CSV table of C-alpha atoms and ligand atoms in Angstrom, one decimal:
chain,number,residue,atom,x,y,z
A,1,MET,CA,0.0,0.0,0.0
A,2,PRO,CA,1.3,3.4,-0.9
A,3,VAL,CA,1.7,5.8,2.2
A,4,GLN,CA,-1.4,8.1,2.4
A,5,PHE,CA,-0.2,11.6,3.5
A,6,LYS,CA,-2.8,13.7,5.3
A,7,THR,CA,-1.7,17.2,4.0
A,8,ILE,CA,-3.7,18.1,0.9
A,9,ILE,CA,-1.5,20.5,-1.0
A,10,GLU,CA,-2.3,23.2,-3.5
A,11,PRO,CA,-2.3,21.2,-6.9
A,12,PHE,CA,-0.3,24.0,-8.6
A,13,ARG,CA,2.8,26.1,-8.1
A,14,ILE,CA,3.1,29.9,-8.5
A,15,HIS,CA,4.2,31.3,-11.9
A,16,SER,CA,3.4,34.9,-11.6
A,17,VAL,CA,3.0,37.0,-8.4
A,18,GLU,CA,1.2,40.2,-7.3
A,19,PRO,CA,2.6,42.2,-4.4
A,20,LEU,CA,0.4,42.8,-1.3
A,21,ARG,CA,0.7,46.2,0.3
A,22,MET,CA,1.3,46.3,4.0
A,23,THR,CA,-0.8,48.8,6.0
A,24,THR,CA,-1.0,49.9,9.6
A,25,SER,CA,-4.1,49.8,11.7
A,26,ALA,CA,-3.9,53.7,11.9
A,27,LEU,CA,-4.2,54.0,8.1
A,28,ARG,CA,-7.0,51.4,8.0
A,29,GLN,CA,-9.0,53.2,10.6
A,30,GLU,CA,-8.8,56.4,8.6
A,31,ALA,CA,-9.5,54.5,5.3
A,32,ILE,CA,-12.7,52.9,6.6
A,33,ARG,CA,-13.9,56.1,8.2
A,34,GLN,CA,-13.5,57.9,4.8
A,35,ALA,CA,-15.3,54.9,3.2
A,36,GLY,CA,-18.4,55.5,5.3
A,37,TYR,CA,-17.7,52.2,7.1
A,38,ASN,CA,-18.7,50.5,4.0
A,39,LEU,CA,-16.1,47.9,2.9
A,40,PHE,CA,-17.1,48.2,-0.7
A,41,SER,CA,-16.0,51.7,-0.8
A,42,LEU,CA,-12.4,51.0,0.2
A,43,HIS,CA,-9.5,51.2,-2.2
A,44,ALA,CA,-8.6,47.6,-2.8
A,45,GLU,CA,-4.9,48.6,-2.3
A,46,ASP,CA,-5.7,49.4,1.3
A,47,VAL,CA,-6.8,45.8,1.8
A,48,LEU,CA,-4.3,43.1,2.8
A,49,ILE,CA,-6.2,39.9,2.4
A,50,ASP,CA,-9.3,40.4,0.3
A,51,LEU,CA,-12.1,38.0,1.2
A,52,LEU,CA,-14.8,40.2,0.0
A,53,THR,CA,-15.9,37.7,-2.7
A,54,ASP,CA,-14.8,34.8,-4.7
A,55,SER,CA,-16.3,36.4,-7.7
A,56,GLY,CA,-13.9,37.2,-10.6
A,57,THR,CA,-11.0,37.2,-8.1
A,58,GLY,CA,-9.6,33.7,-8.7
A,59,ALA,CA,-6.1,33.2,-10.3
A,60,MET,CA,-6.3,32.1,-13.9
A,61,SER,CA,-4.1,29.3,-15.0
A,62,ARG,CA,-1.2,29.3,-17.5
A,63,ASP,CA,-3.6,27.5,-19.9
A,64,GLN,CA,-6.3,30.2,-19.5
A,65,TRP,CA,-3.8,32.8,-20.3
A,66,ALA,CA,-2.8,30.9,-23.3
A,67,ALA,CA,-6.3,30.5,-24.4
A,68,ILE,CA,-6.9,34.3,-24.2
A,69,GLN,CA,-4.3,34.5,-27.1
A,70,HIS,CA,-6.7,32.5,-29.2
A,71,GLY,CA,-9.4,35.0,-28.7
A,72,ASP,CA,-11.1,35.8,-32.0
A,73,GLU,CA,-12.9,39.1,-31.8
A,74,SER,CA,-15.2,38.6,-34.9
A,75,TYR,CA,-18.5,40.3,-34.2
A,76,ALA,CA,-20.5,37.4,-35.2
A,77,GLY,CA,-19.8,33.6,-35.4
A,78,SER,CA,-16.3,33.8,-33.8
A,79,PRO,CA,-14.6,30.5,-33.3
A,80,SER,CA,-14.1,31.6,-29.6
A,81,TRP,CA,-17.9,31.5,-29.3
A,82,PHE,CA,-18.2,28.0,-30.6
A,83,ARG,CA,-15.4,26.8,-28.3
A,84,PHE,CA,-17.2,28.4,-25.4
A,85,GLU,CA,-20.6,27.0,-26.4
A,86,ALA,CA,-19.1,23.5,-26.8
A,87,ALA,CA,-17.4,23.7,-23.3
A,88,VAL,CA,-20.7,24.8,-21.7
A,89,LYS,CA,-22.7,22.1,-23.4
A,90,GLU,CA,-20.2,19.4,-22.5
A,91,LEU,CA,-21.3,19.9,-18.9
A,92,PHE,CA,-24.8,21.6,-19.3
A,93,PRO,CA,-26.4,20.1,-22.4
A,94,PHE,CA,-29.2,22.7,-22.7
A,95,GLN,CA,-30.5,23.7,-26.2
A,96,HIS,CA,-29.7,27.3,-26.0
A,97,ILE,CA,-26.8,29.0,-24.5
A,98,ILE,CA,-27.0,32.7,-24.1
A,99,PRO,CA,-23.8,34.5,-23.2
A,100,THR,CA,-23.9,37.5,-20.8
A,101,HIS,CA,-21.3,39.8,-19.3
A,102,GLN,CA,-22.0,38.4,-15.8
A,103,GLY,CA,-24.7,36.4,-13.8
A,104,ARG,CA,-27.0,39.3,-13.0
A,105,ALA,CA,-27.3,40.2,-16.7
A,106,ALA,CA,-28.7,36.7,-17.3
A,107,GLU,CA,-31.0,37.1,-14.3
A,108,LYS,CA,-32.2,40.5,-15.6
A,109,ILE,CA,-33.0,39.1,-19.0
A,110,LEU,CA,-34.8,36.0,-17.8
A,111,PHE,CA,-36.8,37.8,-15.1
A,112,SER,CA,-37.8,40.5,-17.5
A,113,VAL,CA,-39.4,37.9,-19.6
A,114,VAL,CA,-41.1,35.6,-16.9
A,115,GLY,CA,-41.4,38.0,-13.9
A,116,GLY,CA,-43.9,40.8,-13.2
A,117,PRO,CA,-46.4,41.9,-10.5
A,118,GLY,CA,-48.3,39.0,-8.9
A,119,LYS,CA,-45.6,36.4,-9.8
A,120,VAL,CA,-43.6,34.5,-7.3
A,121,ILE,CA,-40.3,32.8,-7.8
A,122,PRO,CA,-39.3,30.2,-5.2
A,123,ASN,CA,-35.6,29.4,-4.7
A,124,ASN,CA,-33.7,27.6,-1.8
A,125,THR,CA,-32.2,31.1,-1.0
A,126,HIS,CA,-32.1,33.9,-3.5
A,127,PHE,CA,-28.7,35.5,-3.9
A,128,ASP,CA,-28.8,39.2,-3.6
A,129,THR,CA,-28.8,40.1,-7.2
A,130,THR,CA,-31.2,37.4,-7.9
A,131,ARG,CA,-33.6,38.7,-5.4
A,132,ALA,CA,-33.2,42.3,-6.6
A,133,ASN,CA,-33.9,41.3,-10.2
A,134,VAL,CA,-37.0,39.3,-9.3
A,135,GLU,CA,-38.3,42.2,-7.2
A,136,PHE,CA,-37.4,44.8,-9.7
A,137,THR,CA,-40.1,43.3,-12.0
A,138,GLY,CA,-42.7,43.5,-9.2
A,139,ALA,CA,-42.6,39.7,-8.5
A,140,GLU,CA,-42.0,38.2,-5.2
A,141,ALA,CA,-38.7,36.2,-4.3
A,142,LEU,CA,-39.6,33.5,-1.9
A,143,ASP,CA,-36.9,31.5,0.0
A,144,LEU,CA,-37.9,27.9,0.6
A,145,VAL,CA,-34.7,26.3,2.0
A,146,ILE,CA,-35.2,23.3,4.4
A,147,PRO,CA,-35.5,24.5,8.1
A,148,GLU,CA,-31.9,23.2,8.9
A,149,GLY,CA,-30.6,25.7,6.3
A,150,LYS,CA,-31.7,28.6,8.5
A,151,ASP,CA,-30.1,27.4,11.6
A,152,PRO,CA,-26.3,28.1,11.6
A,153,GLN,CA,-25.5,25.3,14.1
A,154,ALA,CA,-27.7,22.5,12.6
A,155,ILE,CA,-25.6,19.8,11.0
A,156,HIS,CA,-26.9,18.4,7.7
A,157,PRO,CA,-25.0,17.1,4.7
A,158,PHE,CA,-27.1,19.1,2.3
A,159,LYS,CA,-28.2,22.2,4.2
A,160,GLY,CA,-28.9,24.0,0.8
A,161,ASN,CA,-31.8,21.6,-0.1
A,162,LEU,CA,-35.0,23.1,-1.2
A,163,ASP,CA,-38.0,22.3,1.1
A,164,LEU,CA,-39.9,20.0,-1.3
A,165,ASP,CA,-43.1,20.0,0.8
A,166,ALA,CA,-43.2,23.7,0.9
A,167,LEU,CA,-42.6,23.9,-2.9
A,168,GLU,CA,-45.4,21.4,-3.6
A,169,ALA,CA,-47.8,23.5,-1.3
A,170,LEU,CA,-46.9,26.7,-3.2
A,171,LEU,CA,-47.5,25.1,-6.5
A,172,PHE,CA,-50.7,23.5,-5.5
A,173,GLU,CA,-52.0,26.9,-4.2
A,174,ARG,CA,-50.5,29.3,-6.7
A,175,ILE,CA,-49.6,27.4,-9.9
A,176,ASP,CA,-50.6,30.3,-12.2
A,177,ASP,CA,-48.4,32.7,-10.4
A,178,VAL,CA,-45.2,30.6,-10.5
A,179,PRO,CA,-43.3,31.0,-13.8
A,180,ALA,CA,-40.1,29.2,-12.7
A,181,VAL,CA,-38.5,27.5,-9.8
A,182,PHE,CA,-34.9,28.0,-8.8
A,183,ILE,CA,-32.3,26.0,-7.0
A,184,THR,CA,-29.1,27.7,-6.2
A,185,VAL,CA,-26.0,25.5,-6.0
A,186,THR,CA,-24.3,25.8,-3.7
A,187,ASN,CA,-26.7,28.0,-1.6
A,188,ASN,CA,-24.5,31.1,-1.4
A,189,SER,CA,-26.7,33.3,0.8
A,190,GLY,CA,-27.4,30.3,3.0
A,191,GLY,CA,-23.8,29.5,3.9
A,192,GLY,CA,-22.4,28.1,0.7
A,193,GLN,CA,-24.2,24.8,1.5
A,194,PRO,CA,-24.7,22.1,-1.0
A,195,VAL,CA,-27.9,20.7,-2.6
A,196,SER,CA,-28.2,16.9,-3.0
A,197,LEU,CA,-28.8,15.2,-6.3
A,198,ALA,CA,-31.9,13.6,-4.7
A,199,ASN,CA,-33.3,17.0,-3.8
A,200,ILE,CA,-32.8,18.3,-7.4
A,201,ARG,CA,-34.5,15.1,-8.6
A,202,GLY,CA,-37.4,15.6,-6.1
A,203,ALA,CA,-37.9,19.2,-7.2
A,204,SER,CA,-37.6,18.2,-10.9
A,205,GLY,CA,-40.4,15.6,-10.3
A,206,ILE,CA,-42.7,18.2,-8.6
A,207,CYS,CA,-42.0,20.9,-11.3
A,208,HIS,CA,-42.6,18.6,-14.2
A,209,ARG,CA,-45.9,17.4,-12.7
A,210,TYR,CA,-47.0,21.0,-12.4
A,211,LYS,CA,-45.4,21.9,-15.8
A,212,VAL,CA,-43.3,24.6,-14.3
A,213,PRO,CA,-39.7,25.0,-15.5
A,214,LEU,CA,-36.9,24.3,-13.0
A,215,PHE,CA,-33.7,26.4,-13.1
A,216,LEU,CA,-30.3,26.1,-11.6
A,217,ASP,CA,-28.5,29.1,-10.3
A,218,ALA,CA,-25.4,27.2,-11.0
A,219,CYS,CA,-22.5,29.5,-10.1
A,220,ARG,CA,-20.9,27.0,-7.9
A,221,PHE,CA,-21.9,23.8,-9.8
A,222,ALA,CA,-18.5,22.2,-9.5
A,223,GLU,CA,-18.1,22.6,-5.7
A,224,ASN,CA,-21.7,21.3,-5.3
A,225,ALA,CA,-20.9,18.3,-7.4
A,226,TRP,CA,-17.8,17.6,-5.3
A,227,PHE,CA,-20.0,17.6,-2.2
A,228,ILE,CA,-22.4,15.2,-3.9
A,229,HIS,CA,-19.4,13.0,-4.8
A,230,GLU,CA,-18.2,13.0,-1.1
A,231,ARG,CA,-21.5,13.0,0.8
A,232,GLU,CA,-24.3,11.4,-1.2
A,233,ALA,CA,-24.9,7.7,-1.1
A,234,GLY,CA,-23.9,5.9,-4.3
A,235,GLN,CA,-22.1,9.0,-5.8
A,236,GLY,CA,-18.5,8.4,-4.7
A,237,ASP,CA,-17.4,6.5,-7.7
A,238,ARG,CA,-18.8,8.9,-10.3
A,239,GLU,CA,-16.7,11.4,-12.3
A,240,ILE,CA,-17.5,15.0,-11.4
A,241,PRO,CA,-18.6,16.0,-15.0
A,242,ASP,CA,-21.0,13.1,-15.0
A,243,ILE,CA,-22.6,14.4,-11.7
A,244,VAL,CA,-22.8,17.9,-13.2
A,245,ARG,CA,-24.5,16.6,-16.4
A,246,GLU,CA,-27.1,14.8,-14.3
A,247,MET,CA,-27.8,18.0,-12.2
A,248,ALA,CA,-28.3,19.8,-15.5
A,249,SER,CA,-30.5,17.0,-17.1
A,250,LEU,CA,-33.0,17.3,-14.2
A,251,THR,CA,-33.6,21.0,-14.9
A,252,ASP,CA,-34.8,23.1,-17.8
A,253,GLY,CA,-32.3,25.9,-17.8
A,254,MET,CA,-29.7,27.8,-15.8
A,255,THR,CA,-28.4,31.2,-14.9
A,256,MET,CA,-24.7,31.5,-14.4
A,257,SER,CA,-21.9,33.7,-13.3
A,258,ALA,CA,-18.6,32.6,-15.0
A,259,LYS,CA,-16.8,34.7,-12.2
A,260,LYS,CA,-17.2,31.7,-9.8
A,261,ASP,CA,-16.4,28.2,-10.4
A,262,PRO,CA,-15.3,28.7,-14.1
A,263,PHE,CA,-12.3,30.9,-13.1
A,264,GLY,CA,-13.5,33.9,-15.2
A,265,ASN,CA,-12.6,37.4,-14.2
A,266,ILE,CA,-15.8,38.3,-16.0
A,267,GLY,CA,-18.7,36.4,-17.8
A,268,GLY,CA,-21.9,34.5,-17.4
A,269,TRP,CA,-24.6,32.9,-19.3
A,270,LEU,CA,-28.3,32.0,-19.4
A,271,ALA,CA,-29.3,28.5,-20.8
A,272,VAL,CA,-32.8,27.2,-21.6
A,273,ASN,CA,-34.3,24.4,-23.4
A,274,ASP,CA,-37.5,26.1,-24.4
A,275,ASN,CA,-37.4,27.6,-28.0
A,276,SER,CA,-39.8,30.5,-27.5
A,277,LEU,CA,-38.3,31.5,-24.1
A,278,ALA,CA,-34.9,31.5,-25.8
A,279,GLU,CA,-36.1,33.7,-28.5
A,280,SER,CA,-37.5,36.3,-26.1
A,281,CYS,CA,-34.3,36.2,-24.1
A,282,ARG,CA,-32.1,36.7,-27.1
A,283,ASN,CA,-34.1,39.7,-28.3
A,284,LEU,CA,-33.5,41.4,-24.9
A,285,LEU,CA,-29.8,40.2,-25.1
A,286,ILE,CA,-29.3,42.1,-28.3
A,287,LEU,CA,-30.8,45.2,-26.8
A,288,THR,CA,-28.7,45.2,-23.7
A,289,GLU,CA,-25.7,42.9,-24.0
A,290,GLY,CA,-24.8,42.3,-27.6
A,291,PHE,CA,-25.0,39.9,-30.5
A,292,PRO,CA,-25.9,36.2,-29.4
A,293,THR,CA,-22.5,34.9,-30.2
A,294,TYR,CA,-20.7,37.1,-27.7
A,295,GLY,CA,-23.2,38.5,-25.4
A,296,GLY,CA,-21.5,40.9,-23.1
A,297,LEU,CA,-18.0,39.3,-23.7
A,298,ALA,CA,-14.9,39.6,-25.8
A,299,GLY,CA,-13.7,36.6,-27.7
A,300,ARG,CA,-10.8,36.3,-25.3
A,301,ASP,CA,-13.1,36.2,-22.2
A,302,LEU,CA,-15.1,33.3,-23.9
A,303,GLU,CA,-11.8,31.3,-24.4
A,304,ALA,CA,-10.7,31.9,-20.8
A,305,ILE,CA,-14.0,30.6,-19.5
A,306,ALA,CA,-14.1,27.6,-21.9
A,307,GLN,CA,-10.7,26.5,-20.5
A,308,GLY,CA,-11.6,27.3,-16.9
A,309,LEU,CA,-14.8,25.2,-17.1
A,310,ARG,CA,-12.4,22.2,-17.8
A,311,GLU,CA,-10.1,22.9,-14.8
A,312,ALA,CA,-13.1,23.5,-12.5
A,313,VAL,CA,-14.2,19.9,-12.5
A,314,HIS,CA,-10.7,18.4,-12.0
A,315,PRO,CA,-10.9,16.2,-8.8
A,316,ASP,CA,-7.4,17.3,-7.6
A,317,TYR,CA,-8.5,20.9,-7.7
A,318,LEU,CA,-11.9,20.3,-6.0
A,319,ARG,CA,-10.4,18.2,-3.3
A,320,TYR,CA,-7.8,21.0,-2.5
A,321,ARG,CA,-10.5,23.7,-3.0
A,322,ILE,CA,-13.1,22.3,-0.5
A,323,ARG,CA,-10.4,21.3,2.0
A,324,SER,CA,-8.7,24.7,2.0
A,325,THR,CA,-12.1,26.4,2.8
A,326,ALA,CA,-12.7,23.9,5.6
A,327,TYR,CA,-9.2,24.4,7.0
A,328,LEU,CA,-10.1,28.0,7.8
A,329,GLY,CA,-13.6,27.1,9.0
A,330,ASP,CA,-12.5,24.2,11.2
A,331,ALA,CA,-9.7,26.4,12.9
A,332,LEU,CA,-12.3,29.1,13.8
A,333,ASP,CA,-14.8,26.4,15.0
A,334,GLN,CA,-12.2,24.7,17.2
A,335,ALA,CA,-11.2,28.0,18.8
A,336,GLY,CA,-15.0,28.6,19.7
A,337,VAL,CA,-15.9,31.2,17.0
A,338,PRO,CA,-19.5,30.6,16.0
A,339,VAL,CA,-19.5,29.7,12.3
A,340,VAL,CA,-22.1,28.2,10.0
A,341,LYS,CA,-21.6,24.4,10.0
A,342,PRO,CA,-20.8,22.3,8.1
A,343,ILE,CA,-18.2,24.6,6.5
A,344,GLY,CA,-19.5,25.6,3.0
A,345,GLY,CA,-17.6,25.3,-0.3
A,346,HIS,CA,-16.4,28.8,-1.2
A,347,ALA,CA,-16.5,30.6,2.1
A,348,VAL,CA,-16.7,30.5,5.9
A,349,TYR,CA,-19.6,32.3,7.4
A,350,ILE,CA,-19.2,33.8,11.0
A,351,ASP,CA,-22.4,34.0,13.0
A,352,ALA,CA,-22.1,37.7,13.9
A,353,ARG,CA,-25.4,37.7,15.8
A,354,ALA,CA,-24.1,35.1,18.1
A,355,LEU,CA,-20.5,36.5,18.5
A,356,LEU,CA,-21.7,40.1,19.0
A,357,ALA,CA,-24.8,39.2,21.1
A,358,HIS,CA,-24.7,42.7,22.7
A,359,ILE,CA,-25.5,44.4,19.3
A,360,PRO,CA,-29.2,44.2,18.3
A,361,PRO,CA,-29.8,43.1,14.6
A,362,LEU,CA,-31.0,46.6,13.6
A,363,GLU,CA,-27.6,48.0,14.7
A,364,TYR,CA,-25.9,45.5,12.3
A,365,PRO,CA,-23.7,43.2,14.2
A,366,GLY,CA,-22.4,41.8,10.9
A,367,GLN,CA,-21.2,45.2,9.7
A,368,SER,CA,-19.5,45.8,13.1
A,369,LEU,CA,-17.6,42.5,12.8
A,370,ALA,CA,-16.6,43.2,9.2
A,371,VAL,CA,-15.4,46.7,10.0
A,372,ALA,CA,-13.3,45.3,13.0
A,373,LEU,CA,-11.7,42.6,10.9
A,374,TYR,CA,-10.6,45.3,8.5
A,375,GLU,CA,-9.4,47.8,11.2
A,376,ILE,CA,-7.5,45.2,13.2
A,377,GLY,CA,-6.2,43.0,10.4
A,378,GLY,CA,-6.7,44.5,7.0
A,379,ILE,CA,-9.0,41.7,6.1
A,380,ARG,CA,-12.0,42.5,3.8
A,381,SER,CA,-15.1,40.4,4.3
A,382,VAL,CA,-18.8,41.0,3.6
A,383,GLU,CA,-21.9,41.3,5.8
A,384,ILE,CA,-24.7,39.0,4.7
A,385,GLY,CA,-27.4,39.9,7.0
A,386,THR,CA,-29.7,42.8,8.0
A,387,VAL,CA,-27.7,45.3,6.0
A,388,MET,CA,-28.0,43.2,2.8
A,389,PHE,CA,-31.5,41.9,3.3
A,390,GLY,CA,-33.2,44.0,6.1
A,391,ARG,CA,-35.1,46.5,3.8
A,392,LYS,CA,-38.3,45.1,2.4
A,393,PRO,CA,-40.1,46.2,-0.8
A,394,ASP,CA,-42.8,47.9,1.3
A,395,GLY,CA,-40.1,50.1,2.9
A,396,SER,CA,-40.0,48.5,6.3
A,397,GLU,CA,-36.8,47.3,7.9
A,398,VAL,CA,-36.7,44.0,9.8
A,399,PRO,CA,-33.8,41.8,11.0
A,400,ALA,CA,-32.7,39.3,8.3
A,401,GLU,CA,-32.9,35.6,8.9
A,402,MET,CA,-29.3,35.5,10.1
A,403,ASP,CA,-26.5,38.1,10.7
A,404,LEU,CA,-23.5,36.5,9.0
A,405,VAL,CA,-20.1,37.8,7.9
A,406,ARG,CA,-18.8,35.9,4.9
A,407,LEU,CA,-15.1,35.2,4.5
A,408,ALA,CA,-15.1,34.3,0.8
A,409,VAL,CA,-12.0,32.4,-0.5
A,410,PRO,CA,-10.9,33.4,-4.0
A,411,ARG,CA,-9.9,30.4,-6.1
A,412,ARG,CA,-6.2,29.4,-6.2
A,413,THR,CA,-5.2,32.9,-4.9
A,414,TYR,CA,-4.1,32.8,-1.3
A,415,THR,CA,-1.7,30.4,0.3
A,416,GLN,CA,-2.0,28.6,3.7
A,417,SER,CA,0.1,31.1,5.5
A,418,HIS,CA,-2.3,33.8,4.3
A,419,VAL,CA,-5.1,31.8,5.9
A,420,ASP,CA,-3.1,31.2,9.1
A,421,TYR,CA,-2.9,34.9,9.3
A,422,VAL,CA,-6.6,35.3,8.8
A,423,ILE,CA,-7.3,32.8,11.6
A,424,GLU,CA,-5.0,34.8,14.0
A,425,VAL,CA,-6.9,38.1,13.2
A,426,VAL,CA,-10.4,36.6,13.6
A,427,LEU,CA,-9.4,35.2,17.0
A,428,GLU,CA,-8.0,38.5,18.1
A,429,VAL,CA,-11.3,40.3,17.0
A,430,ALA,CA,-13.3,37.5,18.7
A,431,ARG,CA,-11.4,38.3,22.0
A,432,GLU,CA,-12.4,41.9,21.7
A,433,ALA,CA,-16.0,41.2,20.6
A,434,ALA,CA,-17.7,42.7,23.6
A,435,THR,CA,-16.1,46.1,22.9
A,436,LEU,CA,-17.3,46.5,19.3
A,437,PRO,CA,-19.9,49.1,18.6
A,438,GLY,CA,-23.2,48.9,16.8
A,439,TYR,CA,-23.7,51.0,13.6
A,440,ARG,CA,-26.4,53.2,12.4
A,441,MET,CA,-27.0,53.7,8.6
A,442,VAL,CA,-26.5,57.3,7.5
A,443,SER,CA,-27.6,57.0,3.8
A,444,GLU,CA,-28.9,54.1,1.6
A,445,PRO,CA,-29.8,53.7,-2.1
A,446,PRO,CA,-33.2,52.3,-3.1
A,447,ALA,CA,-32.0,48.9,-4.1
A,448,LEU,CA,-29.0,46.6,-3.2
A,449,ARG,CA,-28.3,49.0,-0.4
A,450,HIS,CA,-25.2,47.2,1.0
A,451,PHE,CA,-23.1,48.1,-1.9
A,452,THR,CA,-23.2,51.9,-1.3
A,453,ALA,CA,-24.9,52.6,2.0
A,454,THR,CA,-22.9,54.7,4.5
A,455,PHE,CA,-22.7,54.1,8.3
A,456,GLU,CA,-21.4,55.6,11.5
A,457,PRO,CA,-20.5,53.8,14.8
A,458,ILE,CA,-23.0,54.2,17.6
A,459,THR,CA,-20.9,55.6,20.5
B,1,PLP,C1,-22.4,35.8,-8.0
B,1,PLP,C2,-23.8,35.3,-8.0
B,1,PLP,C3,-24.8,35.7,-8.9
B,1,PLP,C4,-24.6,37.0,-9.7
B,1,PLP,O1,-23.5,36.8,-10.6
B,1,PLP,P1,-22.7,38.1,-11.0
B,1,PLP,O2,-21.7,37.6,-12.1
B,1,PLP,O3,-22.0,38.6,-9.8
B,1,PLP,O4,-23.6,39.1,-11.6
B,1,PLP,C5,-26.0,35.0,-8.8
B,1,PLP,N1,-26.1,34.0,-8.0
B,1,PLP,C6,-25.3,33.5,-7.2
B,1,PLP,C7,-25.6,32.4,-6.3
B,1,PLP,C8,-24.0,34.1,-7.1
B,1,PLP,O5,-23.1,33.7,-6.3
């Protein structure tokens, strides 16, 4: 028997590096004050370890950079388009692939066609842009994740699962109001938790009985497929692409951000099987994104994504990817920091409401924790809680389901010593938790307020 080593190493070595700028806590306190205590308003150069998002922030491979040189910028019918389309269909064999500049453009187009006042779109948990694009049409965005998915401490292998009884009840009561059902894999706003193949199959059966199309919000399809491979009975011997194809075959379409699992710095797509839906969507695409063989993308972007899709489903990469996120989460958990468990695929979510129990939800404990992580250690995270989801379409403000702070791990970007530093900073902030202030919101825009709202500490 060969020796089995327990260290799971990065399955790559570094070929090109970017310097990090070291900053002092005095500089950071001034920078965040000037940013209105909104981490989105910082200059990225003032951030040491940027865990704001795993979106578009991954390191591209040598082969992706090489693919970029093959980019063909023909306006129509570029070979780069056909390579992109083939790479997408290899994993997601839908009839129509409609390229967009990122995921929310795909959402905007789809919901413009199927949404509208009186409609309701169920999802396990809507991502912020998905919810905003649904609500912008006047439709309702309904979250139907299983009860375990709302409890940060509940252990369940597939905490992202859709509550199938609730889905069935909704379709039974309001079938005429539901133009599409969504499942987000992995469930980003619910802690990066996976959805089982059995759950997608169950949802598919219900949707097809009611003749409602089922869509995947598939941004982290590869990470979700890895969890299925690792955790679902009977799936351990299957190839990852095979699992992905089955996920797709159970559904009628997808929205996608290529800035997540496919290692794009930009990009996305909408895919559907239905011909007339595809035609309506393509007409809108031409109006807002571009011709259907490039959407919002340059030929070189299409090439980078096509290559990235192949790398995203490699088992050596996925084993490292999921383990490196768990490495951060397990260390915080073992030190007593409340985190969403099990640890998700792309991010670790700290339960700020539990850690900063002295700050009421409407004084934004998540924002307070995120500001402290920056001031003390130069780490940029993001609040996923009452700042992001507290404002309702009727204008009222209520606490979100949970107040989380997400530490998103960019793909192939940071090393283990960066992560060890992050662990040290979080533990230091946790020790000082009782001294952190609540915040009040000073200004906010009408939608997606977390991106541009400004705050001040309550002293
Ligand atoms: C990122 C993301 C989107 C939106 O994609 P963008 O490329 O950022 O517009 C939609 N859904 C989920 C689950 C996401 O993570």
